[in-house]
Amino acid sequence: MPHTRLLPVNAAAPEPDTVRLAADVLLGGGLVAFPTETVYGLGAVARDQAAVAKVFAAKGRPGNNPLIVHVTGVGEAKTLTAAWPDAAERLAAAFWPGPLTLVLPKSPDVPDVVTAGGPTVALRQPAHPVAAAVIAAAGPVAAPSANRSGELSPTTADHVFRGLSGAVDLILDGGPCPGGLESTVVDLTGPVARLLRPGLVTAEQLKTVLGELEMSAPVNPDAPLPSPGLLTRHYAPRTALECAATAEEAEFLANLYETAGLKVARYAPPADPTAAAAALYADLHALDAGGFDRLIVALPPDTDAWRAVRDRLTRAAAEG
Ligand code: AMP
Ligand code: MG
């Protein structure tokens, strides 16, 4: 087991020595956790099969759940794909660097372990200066969220340390992630672009660029998975979490459980979708440590702006 080093890094202007150290660890086959504008990522050099295998082991991630490869831009993305359709060109021009992941046919260069044996690869150019600098220094980096599989995503270095200490070589602490939710994932391998995972780039924003966008079915615990990694229960606290459609219903539920003798926490996300996304995981991490029997969450409105936050909350509430 590696000894985990925790190193501060300037989020706006990462120190060159720190970036060099992170790149050396990665190029030596090690794992580095670093901040991105979405959540903290657990990185390995994408072309290093053994290192990528360590990411799956560290996270306890099922081998059928592929990783996102992080790149320096369109030029590098093209070296990892077998096709670069016009939709990819336009989406990258509009939203890269940023919290948008594109699924495309993979080039033979991408190891199967990264794509879970599948013919497609997921690619993103992050905007966060630390992530961008580390990728520029180490080459394409496969990086899922830096948490144990199925648990809450990390938005601080402390969250990463609590979940993965002993399993990662280096954690760069660049403070809280500004976005707070995982990237939007769009599949561009079919005739019409398809939203696989909602995120901070909204469906409406995608439609302004694409014209047409198919939506993945909303979370249905009984339906087959739309994408190997879109496990129904995901991003979940350890404490049982229940969603209510309105504040009134949340209060009703909370009172019911309290009458039965349970210790209940009530949670309503901040009123603004961007603020809610930034706060969500940190709030859930804190509530999870509060010794409650139940978390009761009042869901925000069913609108495009709230789609990603509602998606994560609904998944956190899903069983098994
Ligand atoms: P995370 O592990 O939190 O970074 O999430 C990565 C997400 O991207 C998961 O939902 C994966 O299943 C999804 N993903 C990665 N690669 C692919 C791919 N080739 N096709 C479809 N979904 C993918
Ligand atoms: Mg994840």
XYZ file of N, CA, C and O and ligand atoms in Angstrom, residues 39 59 61 64-70 101-104 114-116 118-123 143-147 153 182-183 185 187 196-197 226-231 234-235, ligand 1:
195
model
N -15.360 17.661 -9.661
C -15.039 17.059 -8.358
C -13.561 16.669 -8.412
O -12.920 16.815 -9.458
N -10.577 2.260 -6.062
C -11.960 2.695 -5.913
C -12.914 1.541 -5.588
O -14.052 1.768 -5.195
N -13.951 -0.185 -7.993
C -14.868 0.100 -9.103
C -15.070 -1.143 -9.957
O -14.099 -1.808 -10.329
N -16.605 -3.130 -15.340
C -17.445 -2.800 -16.495
C -17.840 -1.321 -16.532
O -18.685 -0.929 -17.334
N -17.260 -0.521 -15.646
C -17.580 0.912 -15.612
C -16.397 1.714 -16.142
O -15.410 1.919 -15.444
N -16.468 2.186 -17.400
C -15.300 2.814 -18.039
C -14.926 4.156 -17.413
O -15.730 4.779 -16.721
N -13.685 4.598 -17.678
C -13.158 5.846 -17.114
C -13.186 6.965 -18.145
O -13.091 6.716 -19.351
N -13.258 8.193 -17.665
C -13.124 9.353 -18.542
C -11.638 9.679 -18.686
O -10.905 9.710 -17.702
N -11.205 9.921 -19.930
C -9.822 10.325 -20.177
C -9.784 11.844 -20.315
O -10.557 12.434 -21.079
N -8.868 12.457 -19.556
C -8.754 13.918 -19.543
C -7.613 14.355 -20.448
O -6.513 13.791 -20.378
N -18.229 15.957 -21.028
C -17.526 14.762 -21.484
C -18.190 14.234 -22.745
O -19.423 14.123 -22.798
N -17.367 13.924 -23.760
C -17.874 13.425 -25.035
C -17.507 11.956 -25.198
O -16.341 11.588 -25.043
N -18.489 11.118 -25.525
C -18.242 9.691 -25.790
C -18.154 9.489 -27.298
O -19.077 9.846 -28.042
N -17.016 8.930 -27.751
C -16.711 8.779 -29.185
C -16.102 7.408 -29.454
O -15.638 6.741 -28.522
N -9.284 0.951 -19.875
C -9.850 2.294 -19.706
C -11.324 2.322 -20.104
O -12.153 2.942 -19.433
N -11.646 1.638 -21.194
C -12.999 1.715 -21.747
C -13.857 0.524 -21.327
O -14.932 0.307 -21.877
N -13.367 -0.247 -20.360
C -14.094 -1.422 -19.872
C -14.361 -2.395 -21.027
O -15.413 -3.021 -21.093
N -15.000 -1.755 -24.038
C -15.938 -1.259 -25.041
C -15.249 -0.559 -26.192
O -14.052 -0.228 -26.114
N -15.998 -0.289 -27.273
C -15.426 0.337 -28.465
C -15.420 1.872 -28.415
O -15.010 2.517 -29.368
N -15.877 2.446 -27.303
C -15.962 3.911 -27.224
C -15.100 4.431 -26.081
O -14.787 3.705 -25.136
N -14.727 5.700 -26.197
C -13.941 6.343 -25.140
C -14.603 7.673 -24.755
O -15.132 8.368 -25.613
N -14.579 7.977 -23.457
C -15.141 9.236 -22.947
C -14.001 10.222 -22.735
O -12.997 9.883 -22.102
N -14.141 11.442 -23.260
C -13.058 12.430 -23.234
C -13.542 13.777 -22.705
O -14.666 14.212 -22.980
N -9.213 9.501 -15.334
C -9.506 9.937 -13.963
C -10.993 9.903 -13.664
O -11.734 10.771 -14.117
N -11.443 8.915 -12.902
C -12.791 8.961 -12.360
C -12.790 9.821 -11.101
O -11.735 10.342 -10.712
N -13.928 9.993 -10.495
C -13.979 10.732 -9.239
C -13.155 9.990 -8.180
O -13.094 8.758 -8.165
N -12.509 10.776 -7.292
C -11.551 10.209 -6.328
C -12.256 9.767 -5.046
O -11.966 10.255 -3.956
N -13.196 8.838 -5.212
C -13.931 8.292 -4.073
C -14.022 6.779 -4.222
O -13.770 6.246 -5.308
N -19.204 11.608 -4.053
C -18.047 12.172 -4.745
C -17.352 13.194 -3.850
O -17.978 13.820 -3.005
N -20.267 16.055 -10.961
C -19.564 15.404 -12.065
C -20.013 15.994 -13.407
O -21.121 16.520 -13.543
N -19.131 15.826 -14.424
C -19.388 16.422 -15.735
C -20.652 15.887 -16.405
O -21.093 14.771 -16.135
N -22.278 14.102 -19.437
C -21.739 13.113 -20.386
C -22.694 12.982 -21.573
O -23.892 12.732 -21.397
N -23.187 11.148 -25.397
C -22.778 10.085 -26.319
C -22.948 10.570 -27.763
O -24.056 10.895 -28.188
N -26.127 11.150 -21.493
C -26.010 9.973 -20.621
C -26.042 10.356 -19.151
O -26.516 9.599 -18.323
N -25.468 11.509 -18.831
C -25.456 11.956 -17.432
C -25.617 13.467 -17.408
O -24.814 14.170 -18.023
N -28.544 2.314 -19.051
C -28.352 2.946 -20.354
C -26.879 3.018 -20.739
O -26.531 3.064 -21.900
N -25.982 3.046 -19.787
C -24.539 3.079 -20.020
C -23.942 2.230 -18.913
O -24.468 2.214 -17.809
N -22.865 1.497 -19.207
C -22.365 0.552 -18.204
C -22.174 1.177 -16.836
O -22.398 0.541 -15.826
N -21.763 2.436 -16.840
C -21.429 3.046 -15.556
C -22.576 3.743 -14.870
O -22.424 4.234 -13.762
N -23.704 3.819 -15.498
C -24.784 4.603 -14.917
C -25.573 3.752 -13.921
O -26.751 3.506 -14.088
N -24.846 3.268 -12.909
C -25.473 2.482 -11.868
C -26.564 3.326 -11.215
O -26.385 4.516 -11.010
N -25.809 5.484 -6.666
C -24.511 6.074 -6.945
C -24.432 7.342 -6.124
O -25.452 7.865 -5.714
N -23.238 7.843 -5.951
C -23.099 9.159 -5.322
C -23.838 9.204 -3.985
O -24.462 10.197 -3.655
P -16.824 9.092 -12.848
O -16.351 7.738 -12.542
O -17.538 9.699 -11.665
O -15.761 9.978 -13.397
O -17.930 8.951 -13.967
C -17.613 8.607 -15.288
C -18.898 8.393 -16.012
O -18.678 8.368 -17.416
C -19.539 7.066 -15.637
O -20.930 7.224 -15.551
C -19.121 6.195 -16.809
O -19.960 5.090 -17.008
C -19.213 7.169 -17.964
N -18.417 6.707 -19.087
C -17.077 6.641 -19.174
N -16.688 6.117 -20.352
C -17.819 5.845 -21.046
C -18.093 5.279 -22.317
N -17.120 4.898 -23.139
N -19.391 5.132 -22.687
C -20.384 5.526 -21.876
N -20.206 6.063 -20.634
C -18.936 6.220 -20.231
